[in-house]
XYZ file of N, CA and C in Angstrom:
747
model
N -2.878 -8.674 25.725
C -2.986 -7.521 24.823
C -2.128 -6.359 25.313
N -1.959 -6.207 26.640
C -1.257 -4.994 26.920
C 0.222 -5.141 26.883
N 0.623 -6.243 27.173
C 1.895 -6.577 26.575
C 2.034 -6.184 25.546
N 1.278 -6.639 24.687
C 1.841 -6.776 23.675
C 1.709 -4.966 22.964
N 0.816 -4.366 23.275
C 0.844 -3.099 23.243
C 2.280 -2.575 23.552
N 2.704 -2.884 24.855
C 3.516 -2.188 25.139
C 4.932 -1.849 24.861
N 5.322 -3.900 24.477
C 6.367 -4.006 23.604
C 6.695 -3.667 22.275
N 5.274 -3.369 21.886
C 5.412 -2.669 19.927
C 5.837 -1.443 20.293
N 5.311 -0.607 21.220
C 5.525 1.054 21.329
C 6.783 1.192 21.601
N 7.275 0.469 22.921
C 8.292 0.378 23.804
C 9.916 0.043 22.353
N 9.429 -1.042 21.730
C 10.543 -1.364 20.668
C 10.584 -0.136 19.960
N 9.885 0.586 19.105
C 9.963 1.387 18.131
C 10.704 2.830 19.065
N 9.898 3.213 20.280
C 10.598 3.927 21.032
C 12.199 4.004 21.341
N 12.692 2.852 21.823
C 13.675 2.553 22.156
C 15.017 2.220 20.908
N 14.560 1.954 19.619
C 14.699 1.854 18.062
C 15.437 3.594 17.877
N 14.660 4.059 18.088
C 14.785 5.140 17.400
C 16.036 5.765 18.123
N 16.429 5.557 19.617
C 17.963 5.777 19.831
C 18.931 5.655 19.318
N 18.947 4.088 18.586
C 20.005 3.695 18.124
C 20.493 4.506 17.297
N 19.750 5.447 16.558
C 20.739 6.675 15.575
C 22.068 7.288 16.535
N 21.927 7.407 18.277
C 23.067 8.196 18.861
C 23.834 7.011 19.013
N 23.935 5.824 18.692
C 24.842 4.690 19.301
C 25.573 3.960 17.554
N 24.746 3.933 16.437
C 25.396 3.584 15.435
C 25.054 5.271 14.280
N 25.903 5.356 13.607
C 25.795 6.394 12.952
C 25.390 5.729 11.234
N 23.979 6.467 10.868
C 23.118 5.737 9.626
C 24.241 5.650 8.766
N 25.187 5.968 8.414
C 26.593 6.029 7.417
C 26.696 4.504 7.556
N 26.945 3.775 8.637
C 27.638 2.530 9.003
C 26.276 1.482 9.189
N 25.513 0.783 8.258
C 24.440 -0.024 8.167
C 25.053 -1.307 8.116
N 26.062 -1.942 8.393
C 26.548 -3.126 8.923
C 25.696 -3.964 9.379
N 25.227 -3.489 10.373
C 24.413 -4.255 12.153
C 22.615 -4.210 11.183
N 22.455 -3.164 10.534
C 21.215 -2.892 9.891
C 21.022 -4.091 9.230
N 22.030 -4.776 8.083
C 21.487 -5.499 7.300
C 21.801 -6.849 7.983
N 22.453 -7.253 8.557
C 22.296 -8.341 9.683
C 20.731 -8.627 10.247
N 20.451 -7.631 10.731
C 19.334 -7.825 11.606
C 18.291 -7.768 10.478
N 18.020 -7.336 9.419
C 16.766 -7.128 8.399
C 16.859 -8.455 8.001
N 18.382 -9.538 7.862
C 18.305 -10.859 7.080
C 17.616 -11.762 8.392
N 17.812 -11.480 9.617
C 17.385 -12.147 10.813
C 16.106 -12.080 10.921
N 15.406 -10.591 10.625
C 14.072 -10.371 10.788
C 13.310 -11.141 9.738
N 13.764 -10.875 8.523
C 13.310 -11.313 7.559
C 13.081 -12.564 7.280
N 14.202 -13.293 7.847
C 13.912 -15.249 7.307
C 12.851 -15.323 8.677
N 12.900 -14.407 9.542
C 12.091 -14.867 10.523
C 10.280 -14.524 10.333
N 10.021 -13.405 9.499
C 9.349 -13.278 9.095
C 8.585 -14.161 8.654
N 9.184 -14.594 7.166
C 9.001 -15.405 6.436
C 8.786 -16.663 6.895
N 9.456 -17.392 7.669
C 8.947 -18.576 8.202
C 7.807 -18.809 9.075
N 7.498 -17.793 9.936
C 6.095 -18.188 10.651
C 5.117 -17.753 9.846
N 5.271 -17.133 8.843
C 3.976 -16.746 7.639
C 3.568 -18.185 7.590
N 4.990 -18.504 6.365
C 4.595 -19.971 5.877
C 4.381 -21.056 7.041
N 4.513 -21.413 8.222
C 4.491 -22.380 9.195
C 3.465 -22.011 10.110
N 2.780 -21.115 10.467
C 2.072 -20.063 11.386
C 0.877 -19.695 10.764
N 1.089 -18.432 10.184
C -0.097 -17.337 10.170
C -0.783 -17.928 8.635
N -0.143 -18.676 7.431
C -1.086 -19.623 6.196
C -1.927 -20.633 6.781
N -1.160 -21.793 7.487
C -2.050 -22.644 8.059
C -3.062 -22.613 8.673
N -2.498 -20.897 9.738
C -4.016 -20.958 10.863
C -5.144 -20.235 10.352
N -5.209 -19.259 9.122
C -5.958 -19.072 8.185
C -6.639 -19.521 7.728
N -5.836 -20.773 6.724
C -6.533 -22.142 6.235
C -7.396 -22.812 6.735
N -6.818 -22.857 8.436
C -7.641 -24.314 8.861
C -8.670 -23.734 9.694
N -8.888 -22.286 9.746
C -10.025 -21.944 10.249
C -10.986 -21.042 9.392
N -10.588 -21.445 7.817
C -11.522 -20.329 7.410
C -12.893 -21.153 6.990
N -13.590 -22.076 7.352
C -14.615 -22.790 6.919
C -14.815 -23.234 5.704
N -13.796 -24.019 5.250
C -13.689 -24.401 3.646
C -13.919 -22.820 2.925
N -13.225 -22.196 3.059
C -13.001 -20.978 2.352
C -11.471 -20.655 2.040
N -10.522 -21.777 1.835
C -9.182 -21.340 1.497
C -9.020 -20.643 0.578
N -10.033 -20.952 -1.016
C -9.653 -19.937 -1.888
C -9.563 -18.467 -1.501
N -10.775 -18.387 -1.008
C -10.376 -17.059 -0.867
C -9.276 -16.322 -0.183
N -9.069 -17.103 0.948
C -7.923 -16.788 1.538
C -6.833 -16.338 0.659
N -6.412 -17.239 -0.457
C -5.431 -16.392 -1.269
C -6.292 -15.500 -2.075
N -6.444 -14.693 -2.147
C -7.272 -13.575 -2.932
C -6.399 -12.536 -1.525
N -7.420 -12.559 -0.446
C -6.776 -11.443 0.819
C -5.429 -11.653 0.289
N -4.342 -12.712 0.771
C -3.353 -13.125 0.957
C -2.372 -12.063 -0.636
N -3.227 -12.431 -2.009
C -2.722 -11.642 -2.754
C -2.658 -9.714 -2.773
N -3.795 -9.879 -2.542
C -3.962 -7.995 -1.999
C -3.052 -7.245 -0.799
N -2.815 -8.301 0.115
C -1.841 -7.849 1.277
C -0.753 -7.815 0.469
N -0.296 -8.677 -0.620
C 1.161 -9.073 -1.238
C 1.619 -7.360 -1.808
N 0.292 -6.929 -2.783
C 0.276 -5.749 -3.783
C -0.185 -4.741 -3.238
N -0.616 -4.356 -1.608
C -0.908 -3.608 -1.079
C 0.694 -3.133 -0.821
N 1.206 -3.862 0.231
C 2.330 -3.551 0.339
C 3.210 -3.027 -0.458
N 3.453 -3.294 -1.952
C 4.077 -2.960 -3.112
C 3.461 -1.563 -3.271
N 2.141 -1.058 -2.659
C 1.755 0.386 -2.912
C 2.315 1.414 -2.074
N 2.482 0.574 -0.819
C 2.635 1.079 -0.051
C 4.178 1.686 0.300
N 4.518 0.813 -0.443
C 6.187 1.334 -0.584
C 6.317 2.438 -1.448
N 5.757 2.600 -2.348
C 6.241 4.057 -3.498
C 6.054 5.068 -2.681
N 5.668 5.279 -1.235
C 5.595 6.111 -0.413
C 6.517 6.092 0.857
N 6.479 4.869 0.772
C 7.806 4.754 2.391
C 9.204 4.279 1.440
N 9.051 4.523 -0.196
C 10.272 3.596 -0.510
C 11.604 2.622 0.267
N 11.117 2.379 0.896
C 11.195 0.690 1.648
C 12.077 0.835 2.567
N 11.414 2.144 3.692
C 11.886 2.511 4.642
C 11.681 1.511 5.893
N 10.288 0.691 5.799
C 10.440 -0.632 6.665
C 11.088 -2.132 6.291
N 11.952 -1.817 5.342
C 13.370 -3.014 5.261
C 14.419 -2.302 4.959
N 14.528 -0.936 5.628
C 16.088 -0.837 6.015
C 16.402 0.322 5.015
N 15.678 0.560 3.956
C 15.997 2.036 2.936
C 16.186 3.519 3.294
N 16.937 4.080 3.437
C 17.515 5.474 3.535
C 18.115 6.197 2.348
N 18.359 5.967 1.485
C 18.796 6.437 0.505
C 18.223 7.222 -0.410
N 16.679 6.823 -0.064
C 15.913 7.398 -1.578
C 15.529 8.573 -0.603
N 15.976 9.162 0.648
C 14.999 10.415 1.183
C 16.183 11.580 1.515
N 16.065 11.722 0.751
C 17.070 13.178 0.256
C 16.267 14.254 0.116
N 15.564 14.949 0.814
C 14.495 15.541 0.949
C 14.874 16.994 0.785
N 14.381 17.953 0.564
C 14.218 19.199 0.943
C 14.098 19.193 2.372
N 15.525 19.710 3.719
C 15.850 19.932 5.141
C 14.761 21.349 5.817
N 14.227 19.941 6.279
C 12.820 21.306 6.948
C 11.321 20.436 7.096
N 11.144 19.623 5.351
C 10.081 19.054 5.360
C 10.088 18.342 6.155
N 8.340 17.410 6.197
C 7.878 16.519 6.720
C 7.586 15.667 5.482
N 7.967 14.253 5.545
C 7.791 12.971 4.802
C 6.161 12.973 4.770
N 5.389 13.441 4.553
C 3.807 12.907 5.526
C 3.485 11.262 4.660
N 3.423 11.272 3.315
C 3.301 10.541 2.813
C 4.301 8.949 2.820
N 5.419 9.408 3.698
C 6.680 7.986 4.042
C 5.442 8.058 5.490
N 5.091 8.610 6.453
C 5.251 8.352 7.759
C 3.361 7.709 7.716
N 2.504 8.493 6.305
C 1.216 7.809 6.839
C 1.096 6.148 6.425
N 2.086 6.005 5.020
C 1.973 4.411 4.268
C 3.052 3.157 5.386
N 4.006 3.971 6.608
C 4.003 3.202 7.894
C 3.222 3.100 8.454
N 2.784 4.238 9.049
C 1.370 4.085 9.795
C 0.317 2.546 9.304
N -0.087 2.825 8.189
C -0.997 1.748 7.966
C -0.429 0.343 7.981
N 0.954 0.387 7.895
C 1.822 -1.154 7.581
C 1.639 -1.364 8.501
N 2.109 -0.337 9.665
C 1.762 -1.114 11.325
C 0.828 -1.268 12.115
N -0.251 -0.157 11.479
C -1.674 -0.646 11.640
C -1.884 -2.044 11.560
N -2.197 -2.442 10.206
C -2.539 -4.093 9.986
C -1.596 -4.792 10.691
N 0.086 -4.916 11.029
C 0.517 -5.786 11.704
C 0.386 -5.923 13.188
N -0.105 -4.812 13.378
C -1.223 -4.672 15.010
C -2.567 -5.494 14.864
N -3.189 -5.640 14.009
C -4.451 -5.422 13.553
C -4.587 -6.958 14.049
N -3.674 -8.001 13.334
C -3.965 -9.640 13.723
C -3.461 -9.927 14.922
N -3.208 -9.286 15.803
C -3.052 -9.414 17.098
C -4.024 -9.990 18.126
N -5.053 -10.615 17.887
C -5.974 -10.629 18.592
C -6.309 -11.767 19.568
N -6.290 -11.953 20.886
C -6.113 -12.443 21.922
C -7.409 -13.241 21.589
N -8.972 -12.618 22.044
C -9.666 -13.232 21.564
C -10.259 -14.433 20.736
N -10.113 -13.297 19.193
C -9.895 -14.266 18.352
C -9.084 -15.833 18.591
N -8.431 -15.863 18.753
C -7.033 -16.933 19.069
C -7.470 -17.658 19.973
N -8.119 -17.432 20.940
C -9.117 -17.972 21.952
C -9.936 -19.172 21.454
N -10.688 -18.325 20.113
C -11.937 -19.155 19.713
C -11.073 -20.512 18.899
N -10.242 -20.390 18.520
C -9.796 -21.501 17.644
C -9.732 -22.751 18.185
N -9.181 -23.142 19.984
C -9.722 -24.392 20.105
C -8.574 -25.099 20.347
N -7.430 -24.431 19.758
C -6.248 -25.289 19.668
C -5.283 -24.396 20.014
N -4.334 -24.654 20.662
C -2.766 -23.847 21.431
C -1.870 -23.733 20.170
N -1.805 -24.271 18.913
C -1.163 -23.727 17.727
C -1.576 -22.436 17.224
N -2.880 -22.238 17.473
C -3.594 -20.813 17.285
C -3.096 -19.560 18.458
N -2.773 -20.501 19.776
C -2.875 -19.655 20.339
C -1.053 -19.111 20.648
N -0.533 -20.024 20.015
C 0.874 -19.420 20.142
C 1.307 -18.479 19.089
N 0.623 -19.073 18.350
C 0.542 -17.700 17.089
C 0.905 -16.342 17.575
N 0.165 -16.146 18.336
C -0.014 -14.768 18.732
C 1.222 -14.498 19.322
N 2.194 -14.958 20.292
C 3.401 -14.691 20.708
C 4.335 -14.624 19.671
N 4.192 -15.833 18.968
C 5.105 -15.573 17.004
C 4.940 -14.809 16.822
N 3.752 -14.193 16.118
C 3.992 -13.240 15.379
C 4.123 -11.636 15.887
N 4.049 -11.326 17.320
C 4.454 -10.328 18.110
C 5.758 -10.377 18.051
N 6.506 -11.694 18.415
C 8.482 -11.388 18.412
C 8.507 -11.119 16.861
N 7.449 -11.416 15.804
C 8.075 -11.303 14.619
C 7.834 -9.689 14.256
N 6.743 -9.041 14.481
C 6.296 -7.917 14.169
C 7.651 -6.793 14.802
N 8.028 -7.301 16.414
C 8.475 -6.554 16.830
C 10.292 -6.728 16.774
N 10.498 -7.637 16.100
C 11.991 -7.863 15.539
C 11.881 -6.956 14.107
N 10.906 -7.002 13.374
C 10.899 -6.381 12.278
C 10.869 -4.824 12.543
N 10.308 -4.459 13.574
C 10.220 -2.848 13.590
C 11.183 -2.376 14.525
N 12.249 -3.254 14.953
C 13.794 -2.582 15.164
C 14.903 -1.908 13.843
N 14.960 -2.370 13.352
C 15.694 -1.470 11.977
C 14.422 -0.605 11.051
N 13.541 -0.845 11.260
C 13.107 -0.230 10.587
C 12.174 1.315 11.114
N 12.295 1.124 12.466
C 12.301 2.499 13.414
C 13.691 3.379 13.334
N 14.395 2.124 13.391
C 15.868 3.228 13.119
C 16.040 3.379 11.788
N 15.677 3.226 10.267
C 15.509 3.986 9.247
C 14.593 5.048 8.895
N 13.664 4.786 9.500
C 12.585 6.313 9.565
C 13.290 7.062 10.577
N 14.081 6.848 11.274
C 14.467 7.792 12.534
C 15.537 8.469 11.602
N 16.681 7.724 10.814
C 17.373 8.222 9.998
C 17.165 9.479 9.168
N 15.991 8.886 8.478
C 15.353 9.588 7.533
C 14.593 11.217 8.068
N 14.123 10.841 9.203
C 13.522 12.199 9.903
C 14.740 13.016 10.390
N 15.656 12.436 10.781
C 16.827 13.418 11.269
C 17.751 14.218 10.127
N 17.453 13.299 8.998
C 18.252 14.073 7.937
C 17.308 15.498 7.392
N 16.078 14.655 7.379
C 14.903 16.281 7.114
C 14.822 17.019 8.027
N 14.654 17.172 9.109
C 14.354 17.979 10.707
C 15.558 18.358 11.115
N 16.925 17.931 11.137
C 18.118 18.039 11.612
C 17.815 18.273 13.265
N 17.104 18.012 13.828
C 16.631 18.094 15.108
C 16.067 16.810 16.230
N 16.589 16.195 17.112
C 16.414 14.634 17.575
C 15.081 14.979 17.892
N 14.991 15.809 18.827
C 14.042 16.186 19.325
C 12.307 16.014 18.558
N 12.492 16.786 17.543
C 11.502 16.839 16.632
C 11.153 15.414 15.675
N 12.169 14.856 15.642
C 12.526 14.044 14.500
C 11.338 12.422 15.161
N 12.012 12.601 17.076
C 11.469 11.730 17.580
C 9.930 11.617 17.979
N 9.614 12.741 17.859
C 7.985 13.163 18.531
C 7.405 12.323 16.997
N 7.435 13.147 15.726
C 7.153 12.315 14.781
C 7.582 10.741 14.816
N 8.802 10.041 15.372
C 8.512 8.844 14.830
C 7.472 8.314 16.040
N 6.531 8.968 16.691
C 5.851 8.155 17.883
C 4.599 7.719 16.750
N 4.322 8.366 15.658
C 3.390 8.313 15.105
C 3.426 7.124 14.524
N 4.842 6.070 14.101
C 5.125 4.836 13.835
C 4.963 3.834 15.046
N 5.384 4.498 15.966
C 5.333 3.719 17.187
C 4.173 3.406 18.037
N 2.975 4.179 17.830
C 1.564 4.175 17.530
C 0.707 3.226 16.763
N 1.587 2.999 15.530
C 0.652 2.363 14.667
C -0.240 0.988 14.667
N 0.970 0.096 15.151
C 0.825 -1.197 15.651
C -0.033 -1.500 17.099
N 0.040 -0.596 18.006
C -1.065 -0.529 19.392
C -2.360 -0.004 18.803
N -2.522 0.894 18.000
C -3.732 1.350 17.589
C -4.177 0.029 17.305
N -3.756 -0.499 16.073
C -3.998 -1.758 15.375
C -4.753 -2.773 16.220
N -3.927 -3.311 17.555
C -4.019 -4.260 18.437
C -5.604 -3.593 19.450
N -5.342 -2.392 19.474
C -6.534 -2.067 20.520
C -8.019 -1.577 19.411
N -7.733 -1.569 18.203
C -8.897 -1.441 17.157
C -9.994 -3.161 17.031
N -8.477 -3.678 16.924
C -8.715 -5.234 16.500
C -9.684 -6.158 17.843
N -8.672 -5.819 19.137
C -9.625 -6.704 19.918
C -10.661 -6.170 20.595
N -11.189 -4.882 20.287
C -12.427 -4.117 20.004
C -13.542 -4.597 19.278
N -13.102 -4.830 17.980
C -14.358 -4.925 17.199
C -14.568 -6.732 17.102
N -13.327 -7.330 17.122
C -13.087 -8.645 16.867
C -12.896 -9.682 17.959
N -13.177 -9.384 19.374
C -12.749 -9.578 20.344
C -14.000 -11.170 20.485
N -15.136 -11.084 20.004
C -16.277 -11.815 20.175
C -16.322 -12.475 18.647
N -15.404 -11.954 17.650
C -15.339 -12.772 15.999
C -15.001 -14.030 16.409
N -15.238 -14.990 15.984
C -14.596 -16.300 15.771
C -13.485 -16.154 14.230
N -12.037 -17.201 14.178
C -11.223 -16.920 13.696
C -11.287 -16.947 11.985
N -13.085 -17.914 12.064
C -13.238 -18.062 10.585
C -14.201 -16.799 10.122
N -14.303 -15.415 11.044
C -15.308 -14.546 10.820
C -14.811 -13.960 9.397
N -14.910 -13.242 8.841
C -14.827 -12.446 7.302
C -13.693 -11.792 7.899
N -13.722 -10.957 8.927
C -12.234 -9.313 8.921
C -11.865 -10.190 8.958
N -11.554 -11.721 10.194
C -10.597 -11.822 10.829
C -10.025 -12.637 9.979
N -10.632 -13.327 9.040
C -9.543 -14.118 8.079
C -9.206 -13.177 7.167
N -9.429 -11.670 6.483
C -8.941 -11.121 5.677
C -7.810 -10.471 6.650
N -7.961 -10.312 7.590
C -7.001 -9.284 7.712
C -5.663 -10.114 7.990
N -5.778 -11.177 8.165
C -4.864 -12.003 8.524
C -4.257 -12.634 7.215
N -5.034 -13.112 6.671
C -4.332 -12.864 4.569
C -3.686 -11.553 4.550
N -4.147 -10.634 4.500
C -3.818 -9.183 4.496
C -2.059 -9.055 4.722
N -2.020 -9.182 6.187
C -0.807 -9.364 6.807
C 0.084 -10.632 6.478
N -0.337 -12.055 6.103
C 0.549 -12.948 5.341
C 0.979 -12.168 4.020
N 0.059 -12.108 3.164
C 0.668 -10.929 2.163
C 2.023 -10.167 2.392
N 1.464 -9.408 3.334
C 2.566 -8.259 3.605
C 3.574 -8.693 4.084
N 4.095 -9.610 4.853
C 5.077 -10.297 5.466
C 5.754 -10.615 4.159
N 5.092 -11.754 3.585
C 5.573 -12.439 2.535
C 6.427 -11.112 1.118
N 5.683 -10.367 1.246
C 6.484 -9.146 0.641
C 7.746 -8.829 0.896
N 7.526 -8.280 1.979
C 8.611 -7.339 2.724
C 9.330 -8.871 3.189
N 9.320 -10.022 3.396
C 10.702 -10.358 3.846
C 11.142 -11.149 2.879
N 10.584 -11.296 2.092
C 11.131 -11.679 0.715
C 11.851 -10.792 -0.167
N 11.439 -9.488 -0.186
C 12.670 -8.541 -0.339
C 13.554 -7.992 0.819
N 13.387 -8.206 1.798
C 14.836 -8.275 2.677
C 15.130 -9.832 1.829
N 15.092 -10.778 1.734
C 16.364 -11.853 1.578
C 16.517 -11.989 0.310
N 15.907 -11.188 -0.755
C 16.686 -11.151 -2.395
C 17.783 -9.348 -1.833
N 17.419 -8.751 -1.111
C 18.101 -7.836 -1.299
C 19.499 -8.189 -0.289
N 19.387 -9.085 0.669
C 20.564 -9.623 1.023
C 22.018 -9.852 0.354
N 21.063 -10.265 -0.961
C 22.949 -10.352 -1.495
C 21.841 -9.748 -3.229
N 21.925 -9.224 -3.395
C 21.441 -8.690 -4.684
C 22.464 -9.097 -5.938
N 23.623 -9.270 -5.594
C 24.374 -9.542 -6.716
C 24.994 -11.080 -6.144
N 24.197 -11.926 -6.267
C 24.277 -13.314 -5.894
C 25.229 -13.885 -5.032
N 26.516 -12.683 -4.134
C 27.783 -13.037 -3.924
C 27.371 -13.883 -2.107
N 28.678 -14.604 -2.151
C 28.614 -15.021 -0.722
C 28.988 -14.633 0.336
N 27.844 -14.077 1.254
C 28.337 -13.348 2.576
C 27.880 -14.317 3.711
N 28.731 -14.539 4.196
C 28.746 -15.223 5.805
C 27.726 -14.771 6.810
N 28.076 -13.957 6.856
C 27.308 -12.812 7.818
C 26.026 -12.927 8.132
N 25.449 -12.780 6.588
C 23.847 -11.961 6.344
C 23.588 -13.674 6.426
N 23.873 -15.172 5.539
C 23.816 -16.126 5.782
C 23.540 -16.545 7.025
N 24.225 -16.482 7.626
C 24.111 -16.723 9.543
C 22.968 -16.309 9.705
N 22.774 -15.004 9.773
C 21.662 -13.726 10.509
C 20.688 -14.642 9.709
N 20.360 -14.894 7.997
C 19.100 -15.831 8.006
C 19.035 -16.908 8.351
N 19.716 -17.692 8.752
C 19.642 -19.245 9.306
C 19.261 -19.194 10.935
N 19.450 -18.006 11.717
C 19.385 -17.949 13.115
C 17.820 -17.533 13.208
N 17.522 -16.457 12.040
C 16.082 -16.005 11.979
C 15.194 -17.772 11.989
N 15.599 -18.265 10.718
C 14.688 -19.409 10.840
C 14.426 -20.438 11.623
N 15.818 -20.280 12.146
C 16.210 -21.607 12.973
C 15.178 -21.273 14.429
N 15.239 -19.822 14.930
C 14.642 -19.483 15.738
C 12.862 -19.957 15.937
N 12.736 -19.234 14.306
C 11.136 -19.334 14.292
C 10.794 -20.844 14.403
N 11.430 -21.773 13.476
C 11.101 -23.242 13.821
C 11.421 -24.056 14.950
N 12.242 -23.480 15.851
C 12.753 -24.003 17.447
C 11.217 -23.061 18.166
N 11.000 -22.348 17.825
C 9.421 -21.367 18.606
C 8.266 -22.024 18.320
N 8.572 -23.077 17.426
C 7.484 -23.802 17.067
C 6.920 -24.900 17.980
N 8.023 -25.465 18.458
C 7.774 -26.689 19.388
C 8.254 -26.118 20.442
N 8.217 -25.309 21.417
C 8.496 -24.729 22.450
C 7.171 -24.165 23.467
């Protein structure tokens, strides 16, 4: 758990530099890495975090998609507020220079809440089986590959409102927060749940949902006008190739 604490904070921390090393004008390296994050996403949902849901929710799969749908349309809410500042968006925050986003920085907050939230050592424990329990390393490289560009688009976004690093960065700790809160809430209350308990299979639908969202629009927004790029191609084939080589490893 403290690892894994440390590497969510530590990434988003260290994220938020990259504004002095690439300048937000030049999103090249940005959409590379969102097609990498993204197929990577996406594949341990579907190979990972559906199955281990499934096979531990006590003949309760239906419901599982019910959570699984609400995480999908949660996320979709959650964006009219971060307009889809965690896959790489800067464009729509043209703000009045001075404000505070509160409403972009609290609908992160909660995204990285819940992707903290299924973190749970414990839990993962009770399942019985080392597919459960690798889970938990998946979906940490996945959480925390995903919140590299997307620390450096809220970092974007705060520097264009604040015009100040300084300031810009104290606020993004509040992103960089979100996901440890999550992890130290979760193996708190859930630490003694078994994996087929009620939170622990919703919240884990919850977060398939949300994955399945967000990296499904990183890879339609990859090439939005159907054309062929090499590049972003690669970056998703290395994402997947990765997650399914992490599989048998």
């Amino acid at each position: 758990m403290i690892v894994a604490i440390i590497a969510l904070f530590v990434t988003v921390v260290l994220s938020g530099f990259l504004v002095k090393v690439f300048p937000p004008a030049n999103i090249r390296w940005l959409k590379m890495a969102l097609a990498f994050s993204g197929a990577y996403l996406f594949t341990i949902t579907i190979i990972h975090l559906l199955p281990d849901v499934l096979l531990t929710s006590n003949g309760s799969g239906y419901g599982v998609g019910y959570w699984v749908l609400a995480g999908f349309f949660l996320q979709l809410v959650l964006e009219l507020f971060s307009h889809g500042v965690e896959h790489g968006h800067m464009h729509h925050h043209q703000g009045r220079v001075g404000s505070m986003p509160f409403l972009l920085l609290g609908s992160l907050f909660v995204h990285a809440f819940l992707e903290g939230s299924i973190l749970v050592e414990g839990g993962q424990a009770h399942a019985g089986h080392s597919h459960a329990a690798d889970s938990f390393y998946l979906v940490l490289l996945g959480v925390t590959l995903h919140h590299i560009p997307a620390a450096f688009a809220l970092m974007s976004v705060l520097l264009s409102r604040l015009e100040n690093f300084r300031k810009a960065f104290l606020w993004l700790l509040i992103f960089a927060a979100g996901s440890p809160l999550g992890i130290i809430v979760s193996n708190t209350l859930l630490a003694e749940e078994a994996p087929s308990g009620l939170i622990y299979t919703a919240l884990t639908g919850l977060v398939a949902g949300n994955f399945l969202h967000i990296s499904t629009t990183i890879l339609f927004e990859s090439s939005p006008d159907h054309r062929f790029n090499r590049n972003k191609l690669l970056a998703t084939l290395l994402g997947l190739l990765l997650a399914v080589v992490s599989d048998f490893i």
